[in-house]
Short mmCIF file of C-alpha atoms in Angstrom, two decimals:
data_model
loop_
_atom_site.label_atom_id
_atom_site.label_comp_id
_atom_site.label_asym_id
_atom_site.label_seq_id
_atom_site.Cartn_x
_atom_site.Cartn_y
_atom_site.Cartn_z
CA MET Q 289 1.38 11.99 -0.55
CA GLU Q 290 -0.88 9.09 -0.32
CA VAL Q 291 -1.23 5.30 -0.89
CA ARG Q 292 -4.70 4.09 -2.97
CA ARG Q 293 -5.60 0.84 -3.28
CA GLN Q 294 -8.40 -0.22 -5.00
CA THR Q 295 -10.16 -4.00 -5.60
CA VAL Q 296 -13.27 -5.85 -5.95
CA PHE Q 297 -14.37 -8.29 -3.88
CA GLU Q 298 -17.06 -11.13 -4.85
CA ALA Q 299 -19.22 -10.39 -1.68
CA GLU Q 300 -22.47 -8.23 -0.92
CA ARG Q 301 -21.56 -4.74 0.45
CA GLU Q 302 -22.86 -5.14 3.73
CA GLU Q 303 -20.74 -8.39 4.30
CA VAL Q 304 -17.75 -6.58 3.44
CA TRP Q 305 -18.42 -3.90 5.66
CA ASP Q 306 -19.15 -6.61 8.48
CA ALA Q 307 -15.73 -8.00 7.68
CA LEU Q 308 -14.15 -4.67 7.95
CA THR Q 309 -15.68 -3.40 11.31
CA ASP Q 310 -16.71 -6.11 13.64
CA PRO Q 311 -14.14 -6.65 15.59
CA GLU Q 312 -15.20 -10.81 16.08
CA ARG Q 313 -14.64 -10.75 11.96
CA LEU Q 314 -11.38 -8.48 12.07
CA ARG Q 315 -9.85 -10.98 14.75
CA GLU Q 316 -10.17 -13.54 11.82
CA TRP Q 317 -8.31 -11.44 9.38
CA PHE Q 318 -6.68 -8.51 10.33
CA ALA Q 319 -5.20 -8.44 13.64
CA ASN Q 320 -5.24 -11.06 16.82
CA ASP Q 321 -7.14 -8.93 19.08
CA VAL Q 322 -9.11 -6.14 18.26
CA GLU Q 323 -11.24 -3.37 20.25
CA LEU Q 324 -13.22 -1.09 18.09
CA ASP Q 325 -16.10 1.29 19.03
CA LEU Q 326 -17.22 2.51 15.57
CA ARG Q 327 -18.68 5.79 16.39
CA PRO Q 328 -17.04 9.21 15.47
CA GLY Q 329 -14.51 9.66 18.42
CA GLY Q 330 -14.62 6.03 19.29
CA SER Q 331 -11.08 4.23 19.85
CA GLY Q 332 -9.67 1.33 18.23
CA THR Q 333 -6.91 -1.04 19.24
CA PHE Q 334 -5.47 -3.81 17.38
CA ARG Q 335 -2.85 -5.94 18.50
CA TRP Q 336 -0.78 -8.65 16.92
CA ASP Q 337 0.72 -11.93 18.69
CA ASP Q 338 4.25 -10.63 17.69
CA GLY Q 339 3.52 -7.77 20.19
CA ALA Q 340 2.60 -4.66 17.57
CA VAL Q 341 -0.07 -2.57 18.45
CA ARG Q 342 -1.96 -0.07 16.48
CA HIS Q 343 -4.64 2.62 18.04
CA ALA Q 344 -7.18 4.29 16.14
CA THR Q 345 -9.93 7.17 16.55
CA VAL Q 346 -12.63 6.94 14.32
CA ALA Q 347 -13.37 10.13 12.49
CA ARG Q 348 -16.60 9.20 10.50
CA VAL Q 349 -18.69 6.12 9.86
CA GLU Q 350 -21.30 6.14 6.91
CA GLU Q 351 -22.74 2.75 7.48
CA ALA Q 352 -21.84 0.30 4.97
CA ARG Q 353 -20.43 2.79 3.08
CA GLU Q 354 -17.37 4.79 4.17
CA LEU Q 355 -15.12 4.72 7.11
CA GLU Q 356 -12.65 7.20 7.94
CA LEU Q 357 -10.33 6.88 11.08
CA LEU Q 358 -7.25 8.24 12.23
CA TRP Q 359 -4.73 5.52 13.18
CA TRP Q 360 -1.11 5.18 14.47
CA ASP Q 361 0.97 2.61 16.04
CA ASP Q 362 3.78 2.77 18.77
CA ASP Q 363 6.25 4.83 16.78
CA GLY Q 364 3.52 7.54 16.80
CA ALA Q 365 3.30 8.64 13.34
CA GLU Q 366 -0.55 9.17 12.22
CA SER Q 367 -1.96 8.56 9.31
CA VAL Q 368 -5.66 8.96 7.93
CA VAL Q 369 -7.48 6.11 6.53
CA THR Q 370 -10.59 6.43 4.29
CA ILE Q 371 -12.38 2.84 3.30
CA SER Q 372 -15.09 3.09 0.62
CA LEU Q 373 -17.25 0.37 -0.29
CA ALA Q 374 -19.40 0.73 -3.67
CA GLU Q 375 -21.63 -2.03 -5.31
CA CYS Q 376 -20.60 -3.11 -8.67
CA PRO Q 377 -21.39 -5.57 -10.99
CA GLU Q 378 -19.21 -8.45 -9.39
CA GLY Q 379 -19.98 -7.42 -6.22
CA THR Q 380 -18.21 -4.67 -3.72
CA ARG Q 381 -15.45 -2.32 -4.91
CA VAL Q 382 -13.30 -1.34 -1.86
CA THR Q 383 -11.12 1.88 -2.15
CA VAL Q 384 -8.72 2.30 0.52
CA VAL Q 385 -6.87 5.72 0.81
CA GLU Q 386 -4.01 6.11 3.66
CA SER Q 387 -2.25 9.53 3.89
CA PRO Q 388 0.08 10.23 6.48
CA VAL Q 389 -0.65 13.33 9.20
CA ARG Q 390 3.18 14.42 9.61
CA ALA Q 391 4.19 17.21 7.91
CA GLY Q 392 7.59 15.76 7.24
CA LEU Q 393 6.97 13.16 4.81
CA GLN Q 394 7.12 15.29 1.82
CA ALA Q 395 7.05 13.78 -1.77
CA PRO Q 396 6.29 15.24 -5.15
CA ALA Q 397 2.61 14.69 -6.51
CA GLU Q 398 3.88 12.39 -9.26
CA TRP Q 399 5.67 9.98 -6.90
CA SER Q 400 2.10 8.71 -5.80
CA TRP Q 401 1.18 7.83 -9.18
CA GLY Q 402 4.70 6.29 -9.86
CA VAL Q 403 4.69 4.23 -6.90
CA GLU Q 404 1.20 2.91 -7.71
CA LEU Q 405 2.35 2.15 -11.29
CA LEU Q 406 5.14 0.06 -9.81
CA ALA Q 407 2.94 -1.56 -7.20
CA SER Q 408 0.44 -2.59 -10.06
CA ALA Q 409 2.94 -3.90 -12.22
CA GLU Q 410 4.44 -5.96 -9.66
CA ARG Q 411 1.01 -7.28 -9.03
CA SER Q 412 0.70 -8.81 -12.54
CA ARG Q 413 4.29 -9.63 -12.64
CA PRO Q 414 5.75 -9.96 -9.23
CA LEU Q 415 9.27 -9.03 -8.47
CA ALA Q 416 11.03 -9.99 -5.46
CA ARG Q 417 10.48 -7.29 -2.67
CA LEU Q 418 14.24 -6.31 -1.37
CA ARG Q 419 14.05 -5.52 2.17
CA MET T 104 14.09 -2.56 -7.83
CA LEU T 105 13.84 0.85 -6.26
CA GLY T 106 15.59 -0.47 -3.09
CA TYR T 107 18.19 -1.82 -5.01
CA LEU T 108 18.73 1.68 -7.02
CA ALA T 109 18.82 3.26 -3.52
CA GLN T 110 21.84 1.11 -2.55
CA ARG T 111 23.70 1.84 -5.97
CA GLU T 112 25.21 5.26 -7.36
CA THR T 113 23.78 4.29 -10.89
CA ALA T 114 22.94 0.85 -12.64
CA THR T 115 22.00 -0.25 -16.15
CA ALA T 116 18.92 -2.49 -16.81
CA THR T 117 21.17 -5.15 -17.70
CA GLU T 118 22.87 -5.16 -14.41
CA LEU T 119 19.51 -4.84 -12.31
CA ALA T 120 18.22 -7.92 -14.36
CA ARG T 121 20.91 -10.05 -13.10
CA GLU T 122 20.35 -9.23 -9.40
CA LEU T 123 16.60 -9.52 -9.71
CA PRO T 124 14.29 -12.52 -10.72
CA VAL T 125 13.13 -10.87 -14.03
CA THR T 126 13.90 -10.47 -17.73
CA ARG T 127 16.03 -7.65 -18.56
CA GLN T 128 13.15 -6.61 -20.67
CA ALA T 129 10.77 -6.23 -17.41
CA VAL T 130 13.00 -4.09 -15.87
CA ALA T 131 13.65 -1.86 -19.08
CA LYS T 132 9.95 -1.42 -18.75
CA HIS T 133 9.64 -0.71 -15.21
CA LEU T 134 12.45 1.98 -15.17
CA ALA T 135 10.95 3.91 -18.42
CA ALA T 136 7.59 3.67 -16.23
CA LEU T 137 9.76 5.27 -13.29
CA ARG T 138 11.43 7.79 -15.37
CA GLU T 139 8.26 8.88 -16.93
CA VAL T 140 7.06 9.66 -13.34
CA GLY T 141 10.40 11.36 -12.12
CA LEU T 142 11.34 8.61 -9.82
CA VAL T 143 14.59 7.80 -11.90
CA SER T 144 16.58 9.72 -14.47
CA SER T 145 18.81 8.27 -16.91
CA ALA T 146 22.06 9.17 -18.81
CA ARG T 147 23.63 7.33 -21.96
CA LEU T 148 27.44 6.65 -21.58
CA GLY T 149 28.27 5.12 -25.26
CA ARG T 150 26.05 2.02 -25.56
CA GLU T 151 24.94 1.95 -22.14
CA THR T 152 22.15 3.77 -20.37
CA ARG T 153 22.46 4.08 -16.73
CA TYR T 154 19.69 4.76 -14.17
CA ARG T 155 19.52 6.54 -10.97
CA LEU T 156 17.04 7.47 -8.21
CA THR T 157 16.26 11.28 -8.77
CA PRO T 158 18.08 13.21 -6.25
CA GLU T 159 15.52 14.49 -3.97
CA PRO T 160 15.56 13.43 -0.32
CA LEU T 161 13.10 10.60 -1.17
CA THR T 162 14.07 7.74 1.32
CA PRO T 163 11.78 8.45 3.99
CA ALA T 164 8.70 9.32 1.77
CA LEU T 165 9.33 6.36 -0.91
CA GLU T 166 9.80 4.01 1.90
CA TRP T 167 6.59 4.95 3.85
CA MET T 168 4.93 4.44 0.44
CA LEU T 169 6.27 1.07 -0.18
CA ASP T 170 5.76 0.16 3.34
CA VAL T 171 2.20 0.96 3.56
CA GLY T 172 1.47 0.13 0.27
CA GLY T 173 2.65 -3.49 0.82
CA ALA T 174 0.71 -3.69 3.98
CA TRP T 175 -2.69 -2.64 2.27
CA ASP T 176 -1.96 -5.50 -0.19
CA ALA T 177 -1.42 -7.81 2.26
CA ARG T 178 -4.47 -6.96 4.43
CA LEU T 179 -6.59 -6.84 1.24
CA GLU T 180 -5.43 -10.33 0.51
CA ALA T 181 -6.44 -11.35 3.71
CA LEU T 182 -9.57 -9.95 3.56
CA ARG T 183 -10.30 -11.88 0.12
CA ARG T 184 -9.26 -15.09 1.85
CA HIS T 185 -11.30 -14.33 4.82
CA LEU T 186 -14.39 -13.35 2.40
CA GLY T 187 -13.79 -16.40 0.20
CA ARG T 188 -14.05 -18.90 3.38
CA ARG T 189 -17.50 -17.75 4.51
#
């Protein structure tokens, strides 16, 4: 089971990588406070003003191409996140895949595709999200 | 819409469209796609087609996918705005 998102940014690959990995830049768009040691085995901590905290361990770094990390919030549920960057005519294509480590979350494989289908349909014709 | 179905035993496309800010046509299209991938099943009762979520224990896994997917949509939008401002 996984969540997958892919999008294109009109920016150079190195620029997008920087925005994704430099703590100073991450503080501008991702979290309010960021510590990140971008080396295999390095730790990361992301804090938000509402008190939320997320921790990470870097698994793999391929400079300006791919980042893989394990992360978890205070509930403890861990996921593996892989972020891949590739050049494309419009700029940089970013692919994000997140999958839970926890064995208890099982779902038929078709569901990932079904939920992606719904998500992409929602993006082009937004439905109100019910919470 | 999936959240809505999770709260009711069954629903028709008309009922869903009445509750959600979209046309019945859009709802029917979504339902057909969800049925194709096994997330909902349907049964005809007279002239109505009623939809229900498939009976697997879906809530934790589905909620995870919706939450995490939504979180990434928001993050990527924030990243897009950040890159656009530079």
